[in-house]
Short mmCIF file of C-alpha atoms and ligand atoms in Angstrom, two decimals:
data_model
loop_
_atom_site.label_atom_id
_atom_site.label_comp_id
_atom_site.label_asym_id
_atom_site.label_seq_id
_atom_site.Cartn_x
_atom_site.Cartn_y
_atom_site.Cartn_z
CA UNK A 1 -0.21 0.23 -0.15
CA UNK A 2 1.69 3.70 -0.55
CA UNK A 3 0.62 5.84 1.50
CA UNK A 4 0.52 9.56 0.96
CA UNK A 5 0.95 11.80 4.63
CA UNK A 6 0.27 15.34 4.76
CA UNK A 7 2.19 16.39 7.89
CA UNK A 8 0.77 19.91 8.27
CA UNK A 9 1.99 23.25 8.80
CA UNK A 10 5.55 22.14 9.43
CA UNK A 11 6.02 21.78 13.26
CA UNK A 12 5.29 17.77 13.38
CA UNK A 13 3.46 18.20 16.31
CA UNK A 14 0.97 19.61 14.05
CA UNK A 15 0.65 15.60 12.34
CA UNK A 16 -2.36 12.88 12.48
CA UNK A 17 -1.45 10.92 15.06
CA UNK A 18 -3.15 8.18 11.80
CA UNK A 19 -0.31 9.52 9.88
CA UNK A 20 2.38 8.89 12.40
CA UNK A 21 1.46 5.34 13.17
CA UNK A 22 1.41 5.18 9.11
CA UNK A 23 5.21 6.59 8.74
CA UNK A 24 7.10 4.72 11.86
CA UNK A 25 4.87 1.92 10.18
CA UNK A 26 5.96 1.73 6.72
CA UNK A 27 9.52 0.58 5.46
CA UNK A 28 10.34 3.13 2.81
CA UNK A 29 9.22 6.84 3.06
CA UNK A 30 9.45 9.60 0.66
CA UNK A 31 9.77 13.23 0.29
CA UNK A 32 11.49 16.44 -0.04
CA UNK A 33 14.52 17.42 2.37
CA UNK A 34 12.69 19.64 4.79
CA UNK A 35 10.14 16.80 5.33
CA UNK A 36 12.07 14.01 5.59
CA UNK A 37 14.43 16.11 8.11
CA UNK A 38 11.14 16.00 10.17
CA UNK A 39 10.91 12.46 11.57
CA UNK A 40 14.59 11.67 11.92
CA UNK A 41 14.15 9.69 13.57
CA UNK A 42 12.53 6.71 11.60
CA UNK A 43 15.28 3.74 10.78
CA UNK A 44 13.69 2.53 7.31
CA UNK A 45 15.14 3.71 4.00
CA UNK A 46 14.51 6.96 3.02
CA UNK A 47 14.46 8.73 -0.75
CA UNK A 48 15.33 12.38 -0.72
CA UNK A 49 11.86 13.68 -3.50
CA UNK A 50 13.00 16.76 -5.40
CA UNK A 51 13.49 16.93 -9.69
CA UNK A 52 12.69 12.81 -9.25
CA UNK A 53 9.47 13.16 -9.52
CA UNK A 54 8.67 10.53 -12.32
CA UNK A 55 11.79 8.63 -11.51
CA UNK A 56 10.25 8.18 -8.97
CA UNK A 57 6.67 7.14 -9.60
CA UNK A 58 8.72 4.06 -11.55
CA UNK A 59 10.22 2.89 -8.58
CA UNK A 60 6.81 3.58 -6.93
CA UNK A 61 4.88 1.52 -9.13
CA UNK A 62 7.70 -1.50 -9.06
CA UNK A 63 7.28 -2.18 -5.50
CA UNK A 64 3.81 -1.78 -4.91
CA UNK A 65 3.89 -4.65 -3.12
CA UNK A 66 5.42 -2.54 -0.16
CA UNK A 67 4.80 -0.32 3.35
CA UNK A 68 5.65 3.22 0.96
CA UNK A 69 5.11 6.26 2.46
CA UNK A 70 5.16 9.68 0.85
CA UNK A 71 4.72 12.95 2.77
CA UNK A 72 4.45 16.08 1.71
CA UNK A 73 3.43 19.58 4.03
CA UNK A 74 0.84 20.96 4.63
CA UNK A 75 -2.18 18.36 2.98
CA UNK A 76 -1.49 16.26 0.46
CA UNK A 77 -3.97 17.58 -2.10
CA UNK A 78 -3.48 20.65 -1.96
CA UNK A 79 -0.83 21.92 -4.72
CA UNK A 80 0.36 18.41 -3.26
CA UNK A 81 2.05 14.89 -4.37
CA UNK A 82 -1.72 14.00 -3.88
CA UNK A 83 -3.00 15.10 -7.15
CA UNK A 84 -0.05 13.97 -9.66
CA UNK A 85 0.44 9.79 -7.68
CA UNK A 86 -3.60 10.17 -7.53
CA UNK A 87 -3.46 10.56 -11.70
CA UNK A 88 -0.84 7.72 -12.20
CA UNK A 89 -1.62 5.28 -9.23
CA UNK A 90 -4.82 2.72 -9.03
CA UNK A 91 -6.64 4.12 -6.56
CA UNK A 92 -6.65 0.92 -4.69
CA UNK A 93 -3.27 1.09 -4.37
CA UNK A 94 -3.59 4.09 -2.69
CA UNK A 95 -4.37 5.81 0.88
CA UNK A 96 -4.32 10.23 1.54
CA UNK A 97 -4.44 10.97 4.47
CA UNK A 98 -5.11 13.59 5.08
CA UNK A 99 -2.84 17.17 7.43
CA UNK A 100 -3.98 20.19 8.30
CA UNK A 101 -2.97 22.92 5.54
CA UNK A 102 -0.68 25.99 5.78
CA UNK A 103 -4.15 27.64 4.51
CA UNK A 104 -5.96 26.51 7.43
CA UNK A 105 -3.19 27.10 9.80
CA UNK A 106 -3.29 30.48 8.87
CA UNK A 107 -7.19 31.44 9.78
CA UNK A 108 -7.00 29.90 12.02
CA UNK A 109 -4.42 32.54 13.85
CA UNK A 110 -6.45 35.71 12.51
CA UNK A 111 -9.64 34.20 13.70
CA UNK A 112 -11.48 33.95 10.06
CA UNK A 113 -13.25 31.80 9.13
CA UNK A 114 -12.95 29.90 5.74
CA UNK A 115 -16.15 29.39 4.66
CA UNK A 116 -16.90 30.22 0.88
CA UNK A 117 -12.88 31.12 0.31
CA UNK A 118 -11.65 30.93 -3.06
CA UNK A 119 -8.16 28.69 -2.85
CA UNK A 120 -5.38 29.43 -5.54
CA UNK A 121 -1.27 29.71 -6.27
CA UNK A 122 1.74 30.94 -7.64
CA UNK A 123 3.15 27.86 -8.03
CA UNK A 124 4.67 28.27 -12.37
CA UNK A 125 2.07 29.97 -13.77
CA UNK A 126 0.51 34.35 -14.07
CA UNK A 127 -2.02 34.38 -12.14
CA UNK A 128 -5.37 35.70 -13.64
CA UNK A 129 -5.44 39.69 -10.64
CA UNK A 130 -8.39 40.20 -12.06
CA UNK A 131 -10.41 37.20 -11.51
CA UNK A 132 -8.34 36.18 -8.22
CA UNK A 133 -9.51 39.39 -6.61
CA UNK A 134 -12.88 39.88 -7.89
CA UNK A 135 -13.25 37.38 -4.79
CA UNK A 136 -14.05 38.46 -1.07
CA UNK A 137 -11.59 35.87 0.36
CA UNK A 138 -8.85 34.30 -1.78
CA UNK A 139 -6.34 32.30 -0.09
CA UNK A 140 -3.26 32.40 -2.43
CA UNK A 141 0.65 30.04 -2.33
CA UNK A 142 3.43 32.04 -3.22
CA UNK A 143 6.78 30.71 -4.95
CA UNK A 144 9.59 33.39 -5.26
CA UNK A 145 8.31 34.57 -7.81
CA UNK A 146 5.10 35.86 -7.25
CA UNK A 147 4.37 36.91 -3.57
CA UNK A 148 3.16 38.89 -1.02
CA UNK A 149 5.63 42.34 -3.43
CA UNK A 150 3.50 41.71 -6.17
CA UNK A 151 0.12 40.95 -4.52
CA UNK A 152 0.00 44.55 -3.12
CA UNK A 153 0.96 45.84 -7.07
CA UNK A 154 -1.82 44.12 -8.50
CA UNK A 155 -4.48 45.06 -5.27
CA UNK A 156 -2.91 48.89 -5.72
CA UNK A 157 -3.28 48.43 -9.68
CA UNK A 158 -6.66 48.05 -9.21
CA UNK A 159 -7.34 50.99 -5.97
CA UNK A 160 -9.39 47.87 -4.37
CA UNK A 161 -9.50 48.28 -0.38
CA UNK A 162 -7.68 44.91 0.95
CA UNK A 163 -7.24 43.75 4.05
CA UNK A 164 -3.43 41.32 2.57
CA UNK A 165 -2.10 39.00 5.22
CA UNK A 166 1.34 37.41 5.07
CA UNK A 167 2.00 34.10 7.02
CA UNK A 168 5.35 33.05 6.83
CA UNK A 169 7.31 29.54 8.51
CA UNK A 170 4.04 29.26 9.58
CA UNK A 171 4.09 27.16 13.44
CA UNK A 172 8.07 27.44 13.57
CA UNK A 173 10.38 29.40 16.46
CA UNK A 174 10.10 32.24 13.32
CA UNK A 175 6.90 32.71 12.75
CA UNK A 176 5.41 36.03 11.64
CA UNK A 177 2.44 37.30 11.26
CA UNK A 178 1.66 40.43 8.78
CA UNK A 179 -1.84 41.66 8.74
CA UNK A 180 -2.07 45.51 7.25
CA UNK A 181 -2.87 47.15 3.97
CA UNK A 182 -1.15 47.25 0.33
CA UNK A 183 1.36 50.07 1.47
CA UNK A 184 1.76 48.79 4.46
CA UNK A 185 2.96 45.16 3.15
CA UNK A 186 4.95 46.29 0.74
CA UNK A 187 7.51 48.75 3.59
CA UNK A 188 8.15 45.31 4.32
CA UNK A 189 11.74 44.28 2.51
CA UNK A 190 10.86 40.89 2.78
CA UNK A 191 9.29 37.69 3.21
CA UNK A 192 9.98 34.06 3.44
CA UNK A 193 7.96 31.28 3.29
CA UNK A 194 4.42 32.32 2.76
CA UNK A 195 0.64 32.32 2.63
CA UNK A 196 -1.34 34.98 1.34
CA UNK A 197 -4.64 36.30 3.04
CA UNK A 198 -6.62 39.08 0.66
CA UNK A 199 -9.98 39.98 2.51
CA UNK A 200 -12.42 42.69 1.84
CA UNK A 201 -11.61 45.31 3.61
CA UNK A 202 -15.23 45.67 5.70
C1 SAM B 301 3.45 23.58 -3.32
S1 SAM B 301 2.38 24.12 -2.29
C2 SAM B 301 2.46 22.65 -0.74
C3 SAM B 301 0.84 23.19 -0.02
C4 SAM B 301 1.08 22.58 0.64
N1 SAM B 301 0.51 21.35 0.57
C5 SAM B 301 -0.13 22.94 2.46
O1 SAM B 301 -1.33 22.86 2.41
O2 SAM B 301 -0.01 23.93 2.35
C6 SAM B 301 3.65 25.06 -0.77
C7 SAM B 301 2.78 26.26 -0.30
O3 SAM B 301 2.52 26.25 0.52
C8 SAM B 301 3.53 27.40 1.62
N2 SAM B 301 3.32 26.97 2.78
C9 SAM B 301 3.21 25.16 3.31
N3 SAM B 301 4.55 25.66 4.07
C10 SAM B 301 3.96 26.63 4.89
C11 SAM B 301 4.43 27.30 6.19
N4 SAM B 301 4.99 26.50 7.54
N5 SAM B 301 4.87 28.74 6.34
C12 SAM B 301 3.85 29.36 5.02
N6 SAM B 301 3.72 28.52 3.73
C13 SAM B 301 3.29 27.74 3.75
C14 SAM B 301 3.77 28.06 0.32
O4 SAM B 301 3.28 29.60 -0.21
C15 SAM B 301 4.80 27.46 -0.50
O5 SAM B 301 4.93 28.41 -1.36
#
């Protein structure tokens, strides 16, 4: 059986009990370097996932009889490896264990409900900001190219009244949550790994 396990936003305490149990009963653990480091006491074989996605998929397909867990940050079904593996592995061999997404985490920190949110990502694409900013409540996972600064400039271009929340390094010791209007967020020189929430001003 192949498990795809969401680790939660970062700090290992956020993993589900089931996820933890399945990880430690696996023979092989596959995941990004940072994620594998978070289970340093795992005794079995570890395979690092980076740009070798196709090779890892072939490896998994050849080893379906083994007890393999693929670990992913947050929830694997939110801009994670869940989609790729679900599209490429027979579902009878797959077990996805959801985790707490960085998106869920930031909403709990700012005491805003997640009802009717629009979830999107800037990873590897040019976002349609007219469409994104037409929503009342947006949460976006970002990359190095399109992050809080670019989002704020797009808000300013359209003269919109939005409140922006930037959640960096969520659940880690160096977590930082910055809340402000576009001009205030633009004053912050640099943001580390982050999600951005965009809300209509009340
Ligand atoms: C490939 S996506 C994975 C999202 C993940 N599946 C989830 O549910 O949180 C990676 C992006 O998620 C966001 N992210 C993941 N963990 C984060 C954290 N601890 N703090 C802030 N942002 C995080 C960042 O935007 C990062 O670039």
